[in-house]
XYZ file of C-alpha atoms in Angstrom:
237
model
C 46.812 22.539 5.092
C 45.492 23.498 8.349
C 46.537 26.408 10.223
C 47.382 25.894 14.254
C 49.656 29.130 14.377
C 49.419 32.618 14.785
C 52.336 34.547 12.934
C 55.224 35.471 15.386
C 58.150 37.577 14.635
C 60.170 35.563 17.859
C 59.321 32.322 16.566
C 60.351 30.818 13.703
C 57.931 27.945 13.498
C 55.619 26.641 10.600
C 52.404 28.551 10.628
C 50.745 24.548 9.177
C 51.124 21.275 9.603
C 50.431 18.605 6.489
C 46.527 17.161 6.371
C 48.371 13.374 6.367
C 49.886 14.482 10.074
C 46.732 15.626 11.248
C 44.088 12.962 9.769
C 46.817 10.445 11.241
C 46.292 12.280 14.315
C 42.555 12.743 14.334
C 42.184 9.315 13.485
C 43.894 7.408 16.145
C 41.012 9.077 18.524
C 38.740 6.395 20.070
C 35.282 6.735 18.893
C 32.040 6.158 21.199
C 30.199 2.873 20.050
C 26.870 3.324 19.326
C 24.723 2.738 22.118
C 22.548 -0.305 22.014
C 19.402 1.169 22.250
C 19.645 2.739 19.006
C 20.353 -0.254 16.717
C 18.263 -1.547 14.454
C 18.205 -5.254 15.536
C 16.236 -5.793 18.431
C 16.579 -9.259 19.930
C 12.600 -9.922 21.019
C 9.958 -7.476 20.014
C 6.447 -8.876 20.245
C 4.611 -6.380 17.980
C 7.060 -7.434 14.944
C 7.118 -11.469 15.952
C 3.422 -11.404 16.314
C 2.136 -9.080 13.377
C 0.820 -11.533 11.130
C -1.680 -14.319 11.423
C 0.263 -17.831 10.688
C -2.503 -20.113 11.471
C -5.614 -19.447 10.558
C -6.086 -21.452 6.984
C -6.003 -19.134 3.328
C -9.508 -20.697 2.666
C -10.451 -18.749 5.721
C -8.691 -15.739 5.525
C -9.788 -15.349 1.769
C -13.799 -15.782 3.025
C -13.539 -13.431 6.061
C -11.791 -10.906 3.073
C -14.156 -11.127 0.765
C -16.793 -10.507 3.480
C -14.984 -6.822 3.902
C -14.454 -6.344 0.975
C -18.057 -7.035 -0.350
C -19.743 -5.190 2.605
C -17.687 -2.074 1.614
C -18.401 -1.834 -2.245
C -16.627 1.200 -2.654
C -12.875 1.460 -2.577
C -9.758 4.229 -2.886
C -8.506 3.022 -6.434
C -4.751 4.474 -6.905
C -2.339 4.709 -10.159
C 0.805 5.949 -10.892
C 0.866 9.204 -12.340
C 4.476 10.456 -14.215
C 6.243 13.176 -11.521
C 3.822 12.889 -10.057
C 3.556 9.554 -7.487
C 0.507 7.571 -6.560
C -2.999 9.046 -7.175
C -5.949 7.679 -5.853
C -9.855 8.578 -6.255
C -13.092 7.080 -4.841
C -14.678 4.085 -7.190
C -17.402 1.922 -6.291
C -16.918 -1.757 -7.122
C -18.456 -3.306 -10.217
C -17.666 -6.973 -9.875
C -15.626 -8.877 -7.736
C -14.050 -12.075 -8.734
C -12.408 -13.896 -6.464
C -9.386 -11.693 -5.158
C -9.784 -9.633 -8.546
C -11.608 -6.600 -8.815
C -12.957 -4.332 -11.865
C -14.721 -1.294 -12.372
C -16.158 0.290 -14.727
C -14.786 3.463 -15.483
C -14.764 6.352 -18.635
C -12.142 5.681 -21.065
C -11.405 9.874 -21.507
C -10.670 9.860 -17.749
C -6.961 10.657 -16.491
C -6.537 7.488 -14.859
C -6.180 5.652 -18.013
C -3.471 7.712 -19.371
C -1.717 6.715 -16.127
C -2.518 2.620 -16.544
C -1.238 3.481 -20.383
C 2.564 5.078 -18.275
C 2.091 2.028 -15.582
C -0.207 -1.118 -15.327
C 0.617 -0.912 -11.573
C -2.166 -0.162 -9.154
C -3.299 -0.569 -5.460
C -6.618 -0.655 -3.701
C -7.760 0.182 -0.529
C -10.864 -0.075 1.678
C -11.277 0.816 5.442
C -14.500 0.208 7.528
C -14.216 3.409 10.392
C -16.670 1.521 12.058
C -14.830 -1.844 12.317
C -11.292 -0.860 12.032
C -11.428 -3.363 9.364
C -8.888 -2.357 6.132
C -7.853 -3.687 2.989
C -4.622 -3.085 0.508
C -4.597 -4.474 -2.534
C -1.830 -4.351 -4.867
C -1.722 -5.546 -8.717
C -1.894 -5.135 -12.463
C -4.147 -3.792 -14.303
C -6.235 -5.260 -17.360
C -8.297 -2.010 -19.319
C -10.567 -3.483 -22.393
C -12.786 -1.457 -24.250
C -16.433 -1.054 -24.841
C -16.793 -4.158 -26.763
C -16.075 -6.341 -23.908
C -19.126 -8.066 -22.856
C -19.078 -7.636 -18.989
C -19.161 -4.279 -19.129
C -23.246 -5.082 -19.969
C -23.090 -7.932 -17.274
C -21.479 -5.320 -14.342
C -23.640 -2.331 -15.572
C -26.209 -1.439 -12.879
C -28.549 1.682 -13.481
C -27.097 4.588 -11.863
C -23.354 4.195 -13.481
C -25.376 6.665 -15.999
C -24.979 9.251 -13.439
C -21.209 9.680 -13.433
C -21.278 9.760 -17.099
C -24.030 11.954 -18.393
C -26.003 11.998 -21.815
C -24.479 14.213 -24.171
C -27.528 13.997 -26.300
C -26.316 12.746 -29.513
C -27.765 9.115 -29.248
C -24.365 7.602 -28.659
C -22.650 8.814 -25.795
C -25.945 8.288 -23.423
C -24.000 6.917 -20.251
C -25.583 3.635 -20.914
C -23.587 0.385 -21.407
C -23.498 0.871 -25.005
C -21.686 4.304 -24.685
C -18.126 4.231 -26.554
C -16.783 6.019 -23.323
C -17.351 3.291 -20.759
C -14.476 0.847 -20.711
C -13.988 -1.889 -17.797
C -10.587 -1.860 -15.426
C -9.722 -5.006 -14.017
C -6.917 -5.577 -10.740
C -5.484 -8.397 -11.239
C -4.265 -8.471 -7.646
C -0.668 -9.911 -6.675
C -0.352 -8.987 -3.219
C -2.822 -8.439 -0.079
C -2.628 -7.541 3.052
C -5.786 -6.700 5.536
C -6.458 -6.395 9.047
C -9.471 -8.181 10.636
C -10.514 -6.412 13.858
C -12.117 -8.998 16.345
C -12.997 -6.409 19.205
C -15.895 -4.283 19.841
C -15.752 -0.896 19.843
C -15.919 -0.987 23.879
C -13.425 -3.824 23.903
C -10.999 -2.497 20.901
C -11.014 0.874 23.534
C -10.456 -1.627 26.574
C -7.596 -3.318 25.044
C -5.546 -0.276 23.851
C -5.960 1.442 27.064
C -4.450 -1.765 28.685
C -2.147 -2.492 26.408
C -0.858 1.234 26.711
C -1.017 1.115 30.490
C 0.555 -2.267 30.873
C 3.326 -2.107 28.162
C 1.737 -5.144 26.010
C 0.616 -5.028 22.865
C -2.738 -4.439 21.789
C -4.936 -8.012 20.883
C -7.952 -6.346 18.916
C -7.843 -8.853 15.372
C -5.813 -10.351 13.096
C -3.387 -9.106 10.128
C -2.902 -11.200 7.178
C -1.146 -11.274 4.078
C -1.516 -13.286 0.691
C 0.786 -14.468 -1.425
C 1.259 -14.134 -5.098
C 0.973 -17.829 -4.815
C -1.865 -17.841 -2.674
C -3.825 -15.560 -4.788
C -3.228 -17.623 -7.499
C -4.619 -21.129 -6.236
C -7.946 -18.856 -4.492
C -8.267 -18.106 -8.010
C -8.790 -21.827 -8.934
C -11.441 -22.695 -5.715
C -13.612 -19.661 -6.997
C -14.744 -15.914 -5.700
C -16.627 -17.326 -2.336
């Protein structure tokens, strides 16, 4: 009940009117439409229609990925950690094939208690010079020690992230029990390609800001589950 009247000793009139009167009431009140400008379909907007590069052939857009990708070598490799969210950590590369991509890694190590919770994971690399950046997003494969590429992949120096703890087994070498392999299995990609130079990737955002166009300074691509799987078949090059 909602209360319009003040108590009046003169006036012998209900002090509240029934909610059904009122919301009939309140409800017969035009209401403002919402203005144009703030829904969410927008009948032309070049930065959307224009995001992604249609043309250029997978082949191609697979080779100028695996040239970023393989110039970078190290990457932001990120699980899934429970209540937690997405955790990521720096890991250099230990063999790419084709749009897959493993590293070798210590067993003990957090991140395989999260694969264990969720196979999920995601790469990323970024050149700051370039403006060039890759996300990769997949499932992961762990193996053990007794997997054979782990010897393949090893390069001296891995030793150094592990340490010898002296006991003839656990020397950081590709024999120690600790050193397991983590391969992505990737399922989706998406990159951007930057075809400006600095000078000209400054040039063109200036303009673009300036002018009300959008910035031209590369391409942005995505890959398929479906692509990925048929680069898989033409090989890693």
């Amino acid at each position: 009940m909602i209360n319009i009247f003040s108590p009046s000793k003169h006036l012998s009139i209900p002090r509240t009117i029934p909610y059904r009167t009122t919301h009939r009431l309140l409800s017969k009140t035009p209401r403002r439409a919402m203005p144009q400008s703030a829904q969410a379909d927008v009948p032309s907007d070049p930065s959307i229609e224009n995001q992604w590069d249609n043309t250029t052939p997978k082949k191609e857009q697979f080779a100028d990925l695996y040239a970023i990708t393989d110039a970078l070598k190290v990457s932001l490799l990120g699980t899934q950690r429970p209540n937690i969210g997405p955790v990521f950590r720096s890991m250099a590369v230990a063999k790419r094939n084709g749009p897959d991509f493993c590293y070798l890694a210590n067993r003990n190590s957090q991140k395989f208690k999260d694969l264990a919770a969720d196979s999920s994971a995601t790469i990323t690399f970024q050149n700051s010079s370039t403006q060039d950046w890759v996300s990769i997003s997949g499932d992961v494969v762990t193996t053990s020690n007794d997997d054979p590429r782990i010897k393949e992949y090893y390069s001296k120096g891995e030793n150094a992230w592990f340490g010898d703890l002296g006991d003839g087994v656990h020397t950081g070498g590709p024999e120690d029990p600790r050193m397991a392999l983590i391969e992505v299995k990737a399922k989706y990609i998406v990159y951007w390609k930057c075809t400006a130079t600095k000078v000209g990737f400054v040039k063109e955002v200036v303009q673009a800001a300036v002018t009300g166009k959008t910035a031209d300074t590369g391409f942005q691509r995505q890959l398929s589950e479906e692509d990925i799987k048929a680069a898989r078949e033409y090989g890693s090059e």
